[in-house]
XYZ file of C-alpha atoms in Angstrom:
700
model
C 18.027 172.173 -79.149
C 16.042 175.228 -80.756
C 13.548 176.619 -78.537
C 9.824 177.663 -81.116
C 7.100 179.485 -80.286
C 3.447 179.376 -80.589
C 0.874 182.023 -79.876
C -3.139 182.134 -80.092
C -6.107 183.951 -78.625
C -7.858 182.830 -75.774
C -11.281 182.930 -77.589
C -14.414 180.442 -79.146
C -15.700 179.073 -75.767
C -16.584 176.039 -74.011
C -16.058 173.231 -77.288
C -17.463 169.652 -75.967
C -18.454 168.268 -79.398
C -15.151 168.641 -81.548
C -12.803 166.421 -81.952
C -9.739 166.980 -79.909
C -7.639 166.701 -83.352
C -9.315 169.214 -84.967
C -10.144 171.614 -82.185
C -8.607 174.882 -82.453
C -6.275 176.238 -79.913
C -7.833 179.231 -77.629
C -11.259 177.233 -76.816
C -12.017 175.852 -73.747
C -13.199 172.009 -73.144
C -14.462 172.669 -69.256
C -14.906 176.067 -67.418
C -16.642 177.719 -64.782
C -17.155 181.381 -63.929
C -15.521 182.884 -67.371
C -17.413 184.462 -69.912
C -16.696 185.321 -73.582
C -15.296 189.073 -73.312
C -16.463 191.593 -75.414
C -13.005 192.340 -76.951
C -11.813 188.804 -77.074
C -10.233 186.387 -74.366
C -11.902 185.425 -71.097
C -13.309 187.207 -68.609
C -13.818 186.412 -65.084
C -17.353 187.111 -64.427
C -18.395 189.578 -61.938
C -20.047 189.136 -58.712
C -23.744 189.762 -57.217
C -24.455 191.267 -53.896
C -27.744 191.661 -51.666
C -30.137 194.587 -52.541
C -32.630 196.628 -50.744
C -32.238 199.978 -52.496
C -29.693 200.903 -49.624
C -26.376 201.626 -50.554
C -24.259 199.036 -52.637
C -21.984 197.270 -50.005
C -19.393 197.229 -53.244
C -19.581 200.695 -53.554
C -18.367 201.215 -49.113
C -15.221 203.625 -48.717
C -14.018 203.993 -45.106
C -12.869 207.203 -43.827
C -10.375 207.989 -40.519
C -11.530 210.430 -37.547
C -8.827 211.095 -35.255
C -10.485 212.502 -31.774
C -9.282 213.792 -28.370
C -11.074 214.554 -25.283
C -12.662 211.275 -25.017
C -14.611 211.550 -21.470
C -17.712 210.283 -22.294
C -18.495 206.156 -22.166
C -16.614 204.870 -24.792
C -17.348 204.041 -28.478
C -17.702 200.830 -30.346
C -18.068 199.248 -33.616
C -21.642 199.480 -34.904
C -22.319 202.537 -32.931
C -23.597 205.274 -35.181
C -21.593 208.884 -34.161
C -23.312 212.692 -34.575
C -21.427 215.546 -35.386
C -22.573 218.298 -32.713
C -22.218 220.969 -34.777
C -22.693 219.606 -38.201
C -25.439 217.247 -37.596
C -23.531 214.937 -39.761
C -23.808 211.141 -39.140
C -21.831 208.103 -39.346
C -21.189 204.294 -38.508
C -18.186 203.164 -36.655
C -16.244 199.951 -37.816
C -13.494 199.766 -35.367
C -11.573 202.379 -32.534
C -7.954 202.675 -31.518
C -6.520 204.281 -28.629
C -3.578 205.793 -29.216
C -3.301 207.290 -25.179
C -5.485 207.828 -22.645
C -8.556 206.479 -21.400
C -12.663 206.462 -21.905
C -13.979 208.288 -19.436
C -10.829 210.463 -18.528
C -9.086 211.733 -21.284
C -8.651 209.431 -24.393
C -7.218 210.219 -27.792
C -7.048 208.025 -30.816
C -9.116 207.708 -34.491
C -12.063 206.185 -35.392
C -12.391 203.803 -38.539
C -16.022 205.309 -39.957
C -18.100 205.022 -43.092
C -21.538 205.763 -44.537
C -21.033 209.506 -43.449
C -23.812 211.643 -44.388
C -21.622 214.814 -45.034
C -18.699 216.467 -43.307
C -17.711 216.528 -39.588
C -16.440 219.439 -38.563
C -12.786 219.855 -36.599
C -12.912 220.436 -32.996
C -16.657 219.533 -32.932
C -18.213 216.901 -30.251
C -18.564 213.780 -30.751
C -22.161 212.660 -29.541
C -23.659 209.004 -29.678
C -27.401 209.235 -28.712
C -27.529 212.867 -28.084
C -24.311 211.750 -25.479
C -21.096 213.694 -25.449
C -18.543 210.527 -25.914
C -15.486 212.912 -27.548
C -14.091 215.847 -29.494
C -13.210 215.672 -33.314
C -9.411 216.149 -34.082
C -9.442 217.070 -37.652
C -12.290 216.196 -40.612
C -12.791 213.215 -41.857
C -10.090 211.653 -43.756
C -11.330 209.387 -46.720
C -9.449 206.079 -48.360
C -6.841 207.328 -50.695
C -5.972 210.165 -49.331
C -4.106 208.997 -46.381
C -2.022 206.035 -46.006
C -3.363 203.267 -43.323
C -1.275 200.323 -42.562
C -4.773 198.240 -41.853
C -5.912 199.824 -45.384
C -7.452 196.694 -46.790
C -8.784 195.469 -43.425
C -10.637 198.677 -42.763
C -12.077 198.552 -46.322
C -12.916 195.388 -46.013
C -15.279 195.886 -42.875
C -16.838 198.256 -44.292
C -17.777 196.944 -47.350
C -19.048 193.632 -45.188
C -20.719 195.923 -42.969
C -22.835 197.393 -45.499
C -23.855 193.676 -46.643
C -24.925 193.117 -43.445
C -26.950 196.139 -43.584
C -29.690 194.663 -45.992
C -32.007 192.166 -45.217
C -33.977 189.796 -47.035
C -37.615 190.756 -47.662
C -40.022 189.746 -45.239
C -41.945 186.398 -45.645
C -41.765 182.858 -46.256
C -39.713 181.099 -49.091
C -38.686 182.327 -52.690
C -38.948 185.271 -54.162
C -41.451 185.115 -56.841
C -41.166 187.619 -59.189
C -38.680 190.613 -59.731
C -38.617 194.143 -61.615
C -37.247 197.158 -62.448
C -39.754 200.000 -63.067
C -39.165 203.576 -63.390
C -36.079 203.634 -61.454
C -37.242 201.463 -58.792
C -37.053 197.356 -57.884
C -39.966 195.570 -56.947
C -40.275 192.061 -55.548
C -42.954 189.714 -54.569
C -43.068 186.596 -51.708
C -45.015 185.186 -49.460
C -45.978 187.033 -46.641
C -44.847 185.207 -42.768
C -48.478 183.444 -42.468
C -48.501 182.049 -46.601
C -51.713 183.473 -46.580
C -50.986 185.556 -49.307
C -48.295 187.262 -51.328
C -46.906 191.195 -50.795
C -45.014 193.477 -53.226
C -42.128 195.252 -51.879
C -40.188 198.273 -53.670
C -36.436 199.242 -52.488
C -36.155 202.561 -51.338
C -32.767 204.255 -49.268
C -33.946 202.660 -46.061
C -34.570 199.292 -47.559
C -37.626 197.238 -48.660
C -40.935 198.919 -48.008
C -44.436 196.891 -48.211
C -46.017 198.212 -51.088
C -50.471 198.855 -50.241
C -52.247 197.565 -53.427
C -55.358 199.310 -52.385
C -59.212 197.538 -51.649
C -62.219 197.037 -54.214
C -65.320 196.723 -53.895
C -68.104 194.450 -56.289
C -71.080 195.304 -57.853
C -73.500 194.782 -60.088
C -76.524 196.507 -62.179
C -73.940 198.959 -63.558
C -75.116 201.667 -66.024
C -74.974 204.679 -67.225
C -71.245 204.960 -68.737
C -70.463 203.309 -65.309
C -66.809 205.168 -63.599
C -64.157 206.738 -65.108
C -60.427 206.057 -63.754
C -59.538 209.006 -61.522
C -62.472 210.178 -60.622
C -64.251 210.421 -57.199
C -67.254 208.322 -56.455
C -69.528 208.629 -53.732
C -71.872 205.556 -51.602
C -74.932 205.719 -50.446
C -76.368 205.793 -47.792
C -72.829 205.222 -45.958
C -72.111 208.533 -47.594
C -68.032 207.122 -47.913
C -66.065 208.153 -50.886
C -63.456 206.615 -52.770
C -61.135 207.537 -55.613
C -61.618 205.146 -58.760
C -57.648 203.316 -59.926
C -59.504 200.681 -62.076
C -62.710 198.880 -62.767
C -63.609 195.856 -64.552
C -66.653 194.447 -66.784
C -66.899 190.746 -66.176
C -70.367 189.909 -67.485
C -73.518 191.716 -68.334
C -73.141 195.275 -70.270
C -73.412 199.057 -69.219
C -75.959 200.165 -71.694
C -77.863 197.581 -70.784
C -77.946 198.387 -66.889
C -76.731 194.803 -66.426
C -73.299 195.647 -66.069
C -71.458 193.043 -63.037
C -67.585 193.347 -61.771
C -64.832 195.161 -59.840
C -63.962 198.648 -58.874
C -61.057 199.422 -57.281
C -60.475 202.106 -55.012
C -58.247 204.519 -52.835
C -58.024 207.115 -50.633
C -61.388 206.409 -48.864
C -62.934 208.224 -46.753
C -65.637 206.460 -44.493
C -66.798 203.199 -44.327
C -68.061 201.451 -47.469
C -70.808 198.496 -46.718
C -72.443 195.754 -48.976
C -75.560 197.233 -49.421
C -74.210 201.103 -50.745
C -75.158 202.212 -54.359
C -72.157 203.913 -56.016
C -72.660 207.386 -57.522
C -70.399 208.897 -60.138
C -68.741 212.059 -59.742
C -67.846 213.844 -62.950
C -69.323 210.683 -64.719
C -72.704 209.948 -64.460
C -72.254 205.847 -63.790
C -74.161 204.306 -61.201
C -73.774 200.360 -59.623
C -74.518 198.486 -56.611
C -72.227 197.033 -54.326
C -72.504 193.493 -54.159
C -69.453 193.099 -51.329
C -68.416 195.164 -48.675
C -64.799 197.014 -48.807
C -62.002 194.331 -49.636
C -57.981 194.750 -49.168
C -56.616 193.744 -52.861
C -53.838 191.046 -52.090
C -51.490 189.021 -54.304
C -52.309 185.277 -54.542
C -50.132 182.517 -53.025
C -46.977 181.192 -55.058
C -46.247 181.585 -58.762
C -43.651 182.812 -60.879
C -43.972 186.132 -62.338
C -43.744 188.164 -65.583
C -43.467 191.730 -66.141
C -43.589 193.601 -68.486
C -43.232 197.881 -69.386
C -45.764 199.546 -71.953
C -47.307 202.986 -72.403
C -50.541 201.991 -73.994
C -51.175 205.543 -73.434
C -49.949 208.731 -75.052
C -48.413 210.557 -71.670
C -45.363 209.964 -69.333
C -48.090 208.748 -67.001
C -49.839 206.237 -68.605
C -46.602 203.964 -68.777
C -47.229 201.204 -66.306
C -45.799 197.786 -64.847
C -48.177 195.122 -66.434
C -47.843 191.652 -64.531
C -49.218 187.604 -64.334
C -48.186 185.162 -62.446
C -50.447 181.815 -63.173
C -51.692 181.601 -59.950
C -54.264 184.528 -60.050
C -55.688 187.669 -62.511
C -53.258 189.490 -64.593
C -52.797 193.584 -63.144
C -51.830 196.776 -63.787
C -49.512 199.015 -61.381
C -48.049 202.549 -61.621
C -46.346 202.893 -58.599
C -48.719 203.856 -56.393
C -52.232 202.487 -57.965
C -52.979 198.662 -58.950
C -55.597 197.062 -60.056
C -56.294 193.697 -61.401
C -57.363 192.203 -64.959
C -60.757 191.003 -65.746
C -60.546 188.847 -68.908
C -64.707 189.166 -69.977
C -65.933 185.475 -69.210
C -63.921 184.299 -66.862
C -64.002 183.811 -62.697
C -61.356 183.613 -60.340
C -60.728 180.033 -60.726
C -59.882 180.436 -64.230
C -58.636 183.881 -64.920
C -54.927 182.826 -64.243
C -52.334 183.827 -66.986
C -49.294 182.471 -66.805
C -47.590 184.897 -69.789
C -48.057 188.508 -70.619
C -46.727 190.793 -73.644
C -48.069 194.161 -75.270
C -48.071 194.283 -79.108
C -49.668 197.129 -81.621
C -51.110 198.747 -78.258
C -53.257 195.476 -77.349
C -52.371 193.192 -73.982
C -51.373 189.325 -74.575
C -52.236 187.045 -71.481
C -51.867 183.242 -71.989
C -53.886 180.708 -70.237
C -52.870 177.126 -71.098
C -53.190 176.871 -74.892
C -55.659 179.893 -75.039
C -53.981 183.356 -76.028
C -56.328 185.953 -74.789
C -55.408 190.048 -76.517
C -57.591 193.516 -75.332
C -59.299 195.726 -77.359
C -56.816 198.195 -79.328
C -55.498 200.772 -76.441
C -57.891 199.335 -73.962
C -55.781 196.935 -72.019
C -58.469 196.846 -69.059
C -61.598 196.078 -71.421
C -61.517 192.259 -72.714
C -65.068 192.416 -74.197
C -65.258 191.412 -78.310
C -67.510 194.119 -78.501
C -64.575 196.324 -78.333
C -62.285 194.129 -80.431
C -60.965 191.772 -77.559
C -60.061 188.247 -78.960
C -59.063 184.587 -78.161
C -56.876 182.790 -80.384
C -56.575 178.438 -79.719
C -52.991 177.183 -80.152
C -53.281 173.832 -79.382
C -50.387 173.337 -77.046
C -49.451 175.031 -73.717
C -47.740 178.523 -74.457
C -44.506 179.036 -72.922
C -43.276 182.306 -74.070
C -44.747 185.571 -76.162
C -41.999 187.859 -77.799
C -41.818 190.508 -80.684
C -40.026 189.639 -83.890
C -38.360 191.681 -86.621
C -40.951 192.895 -88.960
C -43.396 193.816 -86.007
C -44.291 189.930 -85.435
C -45.582 188.595 -82.539
C -44.028 185.279 -81.766
C -46.243 182.699 -79.930
C -44.313 180.220 -78.485
C -45.485 176.775 -77.784
C -43.768 174.021 -75.275
C -43.602 172.109 -79.187
C -44.775 174.448 -81.783
C -43.927 177.969 -83.154
C -46.636 180.598 -84.258
C -46.018 184.093 -85.544
C -49.112 186.294 -85.749
C -49.336 188.916 -88.297
C -51.540 191.752 -88.783
C -52.788 194.471 -86.724
C -55.960 193.530 -84.930
C -58.673 191.679 -84.882
C -59.809 192.400 -88.018
C -56.701 190.886 -89.816
C -54.654 188.884 -87.731
C -52.991 186.120 -89.921
C -51.973 183.744 -87.604
C -49.029 180.950 -88.749
C -48.259 177.611 -87.549
C -44.471 178.172 -88.262
C -42.980 175.400 -86.644
C -44.679 171.972 -86.128
C -42.449 170.517 -84.277
C -39.849 172.834 -82.576
C -41.328 174.943 -79.453
C -39.796 176.608 -76.306
C -38.908 175.375 -72.831
C -40.710 177.685 -70.806
C -38.528 180.757 -68.939
C -36.390 179.988 -71.546
C -36.804 182.774 -74.845
C -35.492 185.909 -74.868
C -34.622 188.474 -77.543
C -31.355 188.775 -79.211
C -32.890 190.609 -82.285
C -34.850 187.381 -83.397
C -35.658 184.959 -80.169
C -33.031 183.021 -78.918
C -34.635 179.637 -77.033
C -34.114 176.380 -75.779
C -35.615 173.809 -77.588
C -35.435 169.541 -76.690
C -32.834 169.611 -79.571
C -30.813 172.979 -78.328
C -30.875 176.358 -77.985
C -32.216 177.811 -81.118
C -32.663 181.619 -82.890
C -35.948 181.934 -84.832
C -34.500 183.564 -87.605
C -32.494 180.335 -89.004
C -35.542 177.966 -88.733
C -36.297 178.664 -92.565
C -33.387 177.346 -93.106
C -33.271 174.162 -91.189
C -36.917 173.345 -90.709
C -37.117 171.670 -87.539
C -33.691 169.499 -87.842
C -31.061 169.414 -85.089
C -28.887 171.467 -87.701
C -30.491 174.919 -86.529
C -29.390 174.616 -82.978
C -26.740 177.478 -82.262
C -25.277 175.006 -79.435
C -23.995 172.184 -81.041
C -20.416 172.566 -79.566
C -21.818 172.203 -75.930
C -24.893 169.822 -76.579
C -23.647 167.589 -74.085
C -24.414 170.008 -71.403
C -27.421 171.538 -72.873
C -29.169 167.763 -72.664
C -27.855 167.135 -69.589
C -29.521 169.702 -67.690
C -31.834 171.175 -70.195
C -35.039 169.804 -67.522
C -33.613 172.001 -64.961
C -34.167 175.290 -66.664
C -35.535 178.081 -64.397
C -35.098 181.313 -66.253
C -33.358 183.497 -68.346
C -32.443 186.739 -69.635
C -30.393 188.967 -71.992
C -27.697 191.270 -71.273
C -27.866 193.520 -73.848
C -24.637 195.503 -73.212
C -22.664 192.321 -73.601
C -24.489 190.395 -76.339
C -25.160 188.055 -74.186
C -28.442 185.279 -73.549
C -27.789 183.463 -69.731
C -30.038 180.378 -69.207
C -30.113 179.306 -65.759
C -30.719 176.334 -64.504
C -31.992 175.232 -60.567
C -28.778 173.461 -59.707
C -27.380 177.159 -59.531
C -25.795 176.830 -62.433
C -26.138 179.138 -65.956
C -25.064 179.095 -69.667
C -23.736 181.958 -70.919
C -23.675 182.655 -75.262
C -22.367 185.634 -76.167
C -23.900 186.167 -79.666
C -21.190 187.716 -82.148
C -22.916 188.601 -85.458
C -19.846 190.174 -86.835
C -19.287 188.067 -90.285
C -15.347 188.896 -89.840
C -15.358 187.323 -86.348
C -11.937 185.213 -88.081
C -13.208 181.866 -88.322
C -14.384 181.830 -84.598
C -17.711 180.796 -83.662
C -21.232 183.271 -83.741
C -21.805 181.948 -80.707
C -19.884 181.254 -77.954
C -20.551 179.574 -74.675
C -19.613 179.450 -71.166
C -20.550 177.428 -67.892
C -20.908 179.855 -64.509
C -22.363 178.599 -61.008
C -24.204 181.417 -58.564
C -24.098 180.568 -54.843
C -27.512 180.908 -55.075
C -30.036 179.563 -57.301
C -32.114 182.274 -59.369
C -35.946 181.742 -58.644
C -36.943 185.534 -60.926
C -34.473 187.628 -62.607
C -34.776 190.820 -64.698
C -32.127 192.713 -67.049
C -33.684 196.289 -67.574
C -32.449 199.868 -68.141
C -32.694 202.333 -65.201
C -34.167 205.954 -65.196
C -30.442 206.789 -66.693
C -30.337 204.381 -69.520
C -27.781 201.832 -67.958
C -28.874 198.329 -67.729
C -29.209 196.659 -64.590
C -29.544 193.219 -63.390
C -31.520 191.886 -60.493
C -32.555 187.968 -59.291
C -34.882 186.968 -56.613
C -33.115 183.905 -54.680
C -34.995 181.144 -52.729
C -34.057 183.002 -49.516
C -35.614 186.183 -49.750
C -32.318 188.136 -50.471
C -32.902 190.061 -53.680
C -29.499 190.437 -55.142
C -28.242 193.042 -58.040
C -26.055 190.937 -60.353
C -23.029 192.018 -62.421
C -22.072 194.128 -59.359
C -19.169 193.759 -56.836
C -16.373 191.461 -56.963
C -17.789 188.417 -55.014
C -21.162 185.818 -54.440
C -22.665 188.457 -51.556
C -19.278 188.132 -49.613
C -18.520 184.317 -50.587
C -15.468 183.172 -52.939
C -15.933 183.241 -56.541
C -14.276 179.998 -57.706
C -13.027 179.473 -61.318
C -11.046 178.102 -63.830
C -11.054 176.768 -67.205
C -9.048 173.841 -69.499
C -8.066 174.765 -72.476
C -8.387 172.875 -75.459
C -4.900 170.694 -76.163
C -2.790 172.274 -78.672
C -0.308 170.545 -80.898
C 1.353 173.922 -82.019
C 0.220 172.530 -85.850
C 2.721 169.346 -85.027
C 0.232 167.101 -84.319
C 2.089 163.809 -84.002
C 5.535 165.593 -83.062
C 6.809 164.679 -79.681
C 7.711 168.153 -77.978
C 9.528 168.767 -75.122
C 7.197 172.302 -73.609
C 9.549 174.870 -71.854
C 6.860 177.684 -70.403
C 3.504 178.890 -70.688
C 3.052 182.862 -70.687
C -0.662 183.646 -70.536
C -1.462 187.549 -71.073
C -4.041 189.050 -68.635
C -5.518 192.290 -68.313
C -6.141 193.177 -64.439
C -6.823 195.844 -62.309
C -5.893 193.963 -59.346
C -3.118 190.775 -59.058
C -5.365 187.452 -60.052
C -5.346 184.886 -57.506
C -4.134 182.317 -60.115
C -2.972 178.806 -60.370
C -1.533 177.105 -63.691
C -1.489 173.309 -63.849
C -0.234 171.663 -67.565
C -1.085 168.516 -68.884
C 0.360 166.613 -71.815
C -0.404 164.209 -74.404
C -4.471 164.432 -73.755
C -3.089 163.647 -69.910
C -1.933 160.208 -70.644
C -1.677 157.630 -68.121
C 2.347 157.282 -68.666
C 2.294 161.012 -67.757
C 3.469 162.013 -64.252
C 0.761 164.229 -62.390
C 0.097 167.558 -63.558
C 2.502 170.138 -61.219
C 0.899 173.285 -59.908
C 2.314 176.694 -60.507
C 1.135 179.308 -58.002
C 1.621 183.390 -58.820
C 2.197 184.595 -55.397
C 1.044 188.148 -54.483
C 3.287 190.481 -56.229
C 4.570 188.442 -58.912
C 2.054 189.827 -61.593
C 2.766 192.950 -62.807
C -0.639 194.255 -63.718
C -3.051 196.896 -63.717
C -1.253 199.484 -65.957
C -3.324 202.098 -67.868
C -2.886 204.733 -70.250
C -1.891 208.464 -69.231
C -5.114 210.854 -70.514
C -7.297 207.790 -71.144
C -8.448 205.550 -68.414
C -9.345 206.829 -65.262
C -7.197 207.612 -61.848
C -7.664 205.595 -59.574
C -8.583 202.456 -61.726
C -4.976 201.631 -63.132
C -1.739 201.207 -61.243
C 1.199 204.329 -62.073
C 3.775 201.964 -62.131
C 1.497 198.612 -63.806
C 2.546 196.901 -67.005
C 0.050 197.547 -69.727
C -0.747 193.789 -70.343
C 0.161 191.460 -67.611
C 1.864 187.950 -68.180
C 1.759 184.942 -65.988
C 4.774 182.985 -66.565
C 5.109 179.067 -66.177
C 7.917 176.920 -66.555
C 5.995 174.299 -66.943
C 8.641 171.710 -68.307
C 6.966 168.394 -69.975
C 6.799 166.392 -72.738
C 3.767 164.957 -74.970
C 2.801 165.807 -78.308
C -0.041 168.452 -77.240
C -0.096 170.396 -73.930
C -3.091 171.933 -72.032
C -3.145 174.538 -69.443
C -5.584 174.598 -66.646
C -6.130 177.990 -65.111
C -7.624 178.260 -61.728
C -8.343 180.625 -58.515
C -11.127 182.060 -56.306
C -11.387 185.357 -54.501
C -14.121 187.376 -53.228
C -12.330 190.874 -53.157
C -10.089 191.329 -56.499
C -11.826 192.954 -59.619
C -12.199 190.906 -62.517
C -9.184 189.848 -65.416
C -9.383 188.921 -68.648
C -7.384 186.041 -69.769
C -5.500 187.242 -73.861
C -3.446 185.029 -74.798
C -1.067 182.305 -74.550
C 1.834 181.484 -75.733
C 3.765 178.031 -75.639
C 7.813 178.124 -76.097
C 8.742 174.123 -77.202
C 11.677 172.329 -78.517
C 11.166 169.510 -81.125
C 12.192 165.916 -79.790
C 11.066 163.564 -82.728
C 7.763 162.154 -84.320
C 5.270 159.996 -81.844
C 5.361 156.700 -83.819
């Protein structure tokens, strides 16, 4: 009989609620580790790899360095070699002898990586200042030479670099991670679980941050002190520079102010009986404590913002809180806590933070506090600081279009209009719809998880508090099953994505397509992913070059860079998707399916298997057949000359690859399972599917 074809794009995402007979082809009914691609299709997600500021594992490249005159002790893997003349260094991956003997006349080549520069020809190779051999030529980088063990060497370089990256010292999970001024900061409980430590990324790995010291004071008067000035302590004669200060009770003008002064550059020994005297200011105060090291509280979950309350680049600070201690300000060097007037160490424990209209906002349970305008360290009502009561636990603070502050409670939502305490208009926007903690992210209006599904705040006007307002209707069974496990969320601006993470290592991806001409496809496309490590804290921020980067901390003390590399920190990425059953526009006609052709955009040959099912997997159907595509059988990886980057496509590769499976089955419809696993291949995109079939008669 004559064969027919039916083709359709693979798009729309996960759909768990549409009746099978009316579901559009191209949607999926189960999936793992694919995401909706920007240009359509389903893309296998990128990996993640451990991070500390040291060179990234996925960017490792090996080189070959020939040597002779090996008259010293043997060079072995992990040795750091140095060129005696060039002073350049490299780490050894492996050593191959072609002739001779070490200690006499060894000749061969080294596989090396982490080169600091270029070795010279005919220079001595040293290990720990001891000459071992002589270079015979200069290093040949991968790509400039053909090696029989190319793939083995490249993977060894990646894994050796991975092994060089350590976890943050301490115990327990990473409590917070943030990208600020091009550096990654992370917080973890110390080894003795007596406090938490802050670390910063560097070229040599994680470095402990010294967050300074403080002195408590009372009877502060005459203007007290200015940040940056040097104050003197009497009678000890010690000096220190003021980093930050707080007034927690009394008043400066009344001469009875009490609070805390945060200090750096300390000279001498400060005692509790000292008097503080200003340098550039006329401030005075009596010490109410000896010099005390500033520490971070144990546990908690940190939330951060980067915001500039001043007019200079130098006043763009990192602000944070964690629910177990006071909020803080940090500029990469100087650290000081924020003291809300009237609260003590035991009650001043903000859980959420935001900066809005030059005022710092902090939430403590149902109380919304804000600082004075332009003075985020001042929380005195005399200067415009204030408190707003919400009647429910606050779960997030986020800006909305129109310069409005969205205040999300667990079971209600407020909008704050106005500029400051003089004209605030605090509107109860929804009496029943609120946000699950750690689920709120901005994609224009805020998206967030509520008990009835994932919501878009802009749709509340149209649907009120009804379930119809949820954008996650297609995946509601999955959402309802997982909603109690929500642990964090991010937005990835470059992908128009909202990602909701769960404590069981899984996550939900939503791609928001705001294009009204999306060919009838859903504007909100969902897929499910699963990491090997749980996300305990995550951020997606731009680096100093303007590129968005994603980092997350986990329960093992490691920080990982997501959207980086082709593995889950060296482990396999398992992936699959089961396409919706397709009847090729003939719902009740029996068909013989002859072939399935999937168009694939890939730079490497994907490790794929196809497995078809027919007639909804009816009991009278034979067990599904698995179709493999051995290495080299898919023609992929092609590019366009003068448009694609050299080295990122295969010269004679097909521009769009095709995977053909002769499925040979019968039924009223067909569904294709695509699955695989890999830890070194680059992501591929499944673009479309074509079925070849012939008609067999009406299903009676």
